[in-house]
Amino acid sequence: MGAVAGAGLGAAAVSDFFEGGRLGGPSAGTLPAGGDRPGAGSRPGAGTRPGTGDRPGAGTRPGAGDRPGIGDRPGIGDRPGIGEGPIAGNRPDRIENRGERQQSRQDRRSQIQDQFRDNHPRWDFWRDHPNWAAWRLNRPYRWATWAALTGWIGYGWSEPMYYDYGENCYYEEEQVYYGDEAVATSEEYVQQAEAIATTPAETTPEKADWMPLGVFAITQDGQASGAPPTMFVQLAVSKTGSISGTFTNTAAGNETQTVEGLVDKKSQRAAWVLSGKKRPIMETGIFNLTKDTAPALVHFEDGQTQQWLLVRLEEPKEAATQQK
């Protein structure tokens, strides 16, 4: 997903992501790489790789018109230019100082909260998505705790897996590591993300119960400050682990598109795509989405992978008042 380094940069990057455009992203050598590897006690077992047997069965995936929150997609002329994509300095590099990275995420979160506290995104969620209320999703800005998620999805998770890309999950010599264990090649890791994101839903959305995961602003990871984001994603999860929600681009006439995906049982990876597409893919850990900031990866069709950050937005006061 996109970045926010300047007034137009984030809009172009994220719009190109959702339109499948090619970004000037990092080469394989600049994918998230590890600093000091954590000890063996923090690594997952071999069973943490996503397997096919534990994913929801292949039912008939609902069409875009059947999923919650679908909007009208803009024409080609409304898309920001690809040439405005991320510059080389935005590529994810090896993290040398984990504390500094964590602090930059908190600083960016605080800045975004300040930017939107008195000037929330100019889109009326309930006007644009009245059908969400009928899908038992009455508070889209609310989010789930880990305890609530484990009870809701029922996958039998005992311990959460946090994906801190560039730290405990990183690329090194075409291998992807979680902790100090190689879990897949870089190519296999993307293939796994695609399998997760595009597995057919077990049930149609109108027959599912949904737990809100929140509304997030999309920005760069590793930057403590930036222009106000113009891209937002709202996510929810069903009891069978399906992901659904909406992507809104306030810089392109409040463009809204539907996203869909899945949470993998073994690895706890949550991955999603635009409805009906296989690329690009955005992924993070489902546990990450219980936090105020969620590091994420985006896998593009041309083989590039980039690192981004989701920053949780607080519920607008007027929305909270209306729901009381």
PDB file of N, CA and C in Angstrom, residues 12 15 20 46 60 121 123 129 183 241 245 256 287 294 319:
ATOM      1  N   ALA A  12      -0.610   8.644  -4.697  1.00  0.00           N
ATOM      2  CA  ALA A  12      -0.202   7.922  -5.899  1.00  0.00           C
ATOM      3  C   ALA A  12       0.186   6.498  -5.572  1.00  0.00           C
ATOM      4  N   SER A  15      -2.954   4.418  -4.459  1.00  0.00           N
ATOM      5  CA  SER A  15      -3.864   4.231  -5.582  1.00  0.00           C
ATOM      6  C   SER A  15      -3.272   3.250  -6.580  1.00  0.00           C
ATOM      7  N   GLY A  20      -3.225  -1.952  -9.133  1.00  0.00           N
ATOM      8  CA  GLY A  20      -2.300  -2.934  -9.680  1.00  0.00           C
ATOM      9  C   GLY A  20      -1.156  -2.318 -10.455  1.00  0.00           C
ATOM     10  N   ALA A  46       7.780 -25.360  12.985  1.00  0.00           N
ATOM     11  CA  ALA A  46       7.570 -25.547  11.550  1.00  0.00           C
ATOM     12  C   ALA A  46       6.109 -25.464  11.185  1.00  0.00           C
ATOM     13  N   THR A  60     -18.397 -20.935  -2.774  1.00  0.00           N
ATOM     14  CA  THR A  60     -18.512 -19.977  -3.867  1.00  0.00           C
ATOM     15  C   THR A  60     -18.237 -18.597  -3.325  1.00  0.00           C
ATOM     16  N   PRO A 121     -11.305  12.314   8.290  1.00  0.00           N
ATOM     17  CA  PRO A 121     -11.507  12.099   6.847  1.00  0.00           C
ATOM     18  C   PRO A 121     -12.897  12.511   6.402  1.00  0.00           C
ATOM     19  N   TRP A 123     -15.429  11.719   4.804  1.00  0.00           N
ATOM     20  CA  TRP A 123     -16.373  10.763   4.219  1.00  0.00           C
ATOM     21  C   TRP A 123     -17.269  10.244   5.315  1.00  0.00           C
ATOM     22  N   HIS A 129     -21.930   3.626   3.286  1.00  0.00           N
ATOM     23  CA  HIS A 129     -22.005   2.175   3.485  1.00  0.00           C
ATOM     24  C   HIS A 129     -23.163   1.807   4.416  1.00  0.00           C
ATOM     25  N   VAL A 183      11.641 -19.790   7.155  1.00  0.00           N
ATOM     26  CA  VAL A 183      10.316 -20.398   7.014  1.00  0.00           C
ATOM     27  C   VAL A 183       9.906 -20.593   5.565  1.00  0.00           C
ATOM     28  N   GLY A 241     -12.768 -16.708   9.824  1.00  0.00           N
ATOM     29  CA  GLY A 241     -11.473 -16.145   9.471  1.00  0.00           C
ATOM     30  C   GLY A 241     -11.429 -15.366   8.178  1.00  0.00           C
ATOM     31  N   GLY A 245     -13.821  -5.693   3.950  1.00  0.00           N
ATOM     32  CA  GLY A 245     -13.764  -4.292   4.339  1.00  0.00           C
ATOM     33  C   GLY A 245     -13.720  -3.390   3.129  1.00  0.00           C
ATOM     34  N   THR A 256     -14.025   4.377  -3.260  1.00  0.00           N
ATOM     35  CA  THR A 256     -14.160   3.273  -2.315  1.00  0.00           C
ATOM     36  C   THR A 256     -14.177   1.952  -3.061  1.00  0.00           C
ATOM     37  N   PHE A 287      -2.654 -10.484  14.838  1.00  0.00           N
ATOM     38  CA  PHE A 287      -2.357  -9.868  16.133  1.00  0.00           C
ATOM     39  C   PHE A 287      -1.924  -8.420  15.950  1.00  0.00           C
ATOM     40  N   ALA A 294       0.260  -1.080  12.883  1.00  0.00           N
ATOM     41  CA  ALA A 294       0.430  -2.436  12.364  1.00  0.00           C
ATOM     42  C   ALA A 294       1.375  -2.419  11.169  1.00  0.00           C
ATOM     43  N   ALA A 319     -19.699   9.967  15.512  1.00  0.00           N
ATOM     44  CA  ALA A 319     -20.082   8.587  15.212  1.00  0.00           C
ATOM     45  C   ALA A 319     -20.356   7.818  16.495  1.00  0.00           C
TER      46      ALA A 319
END
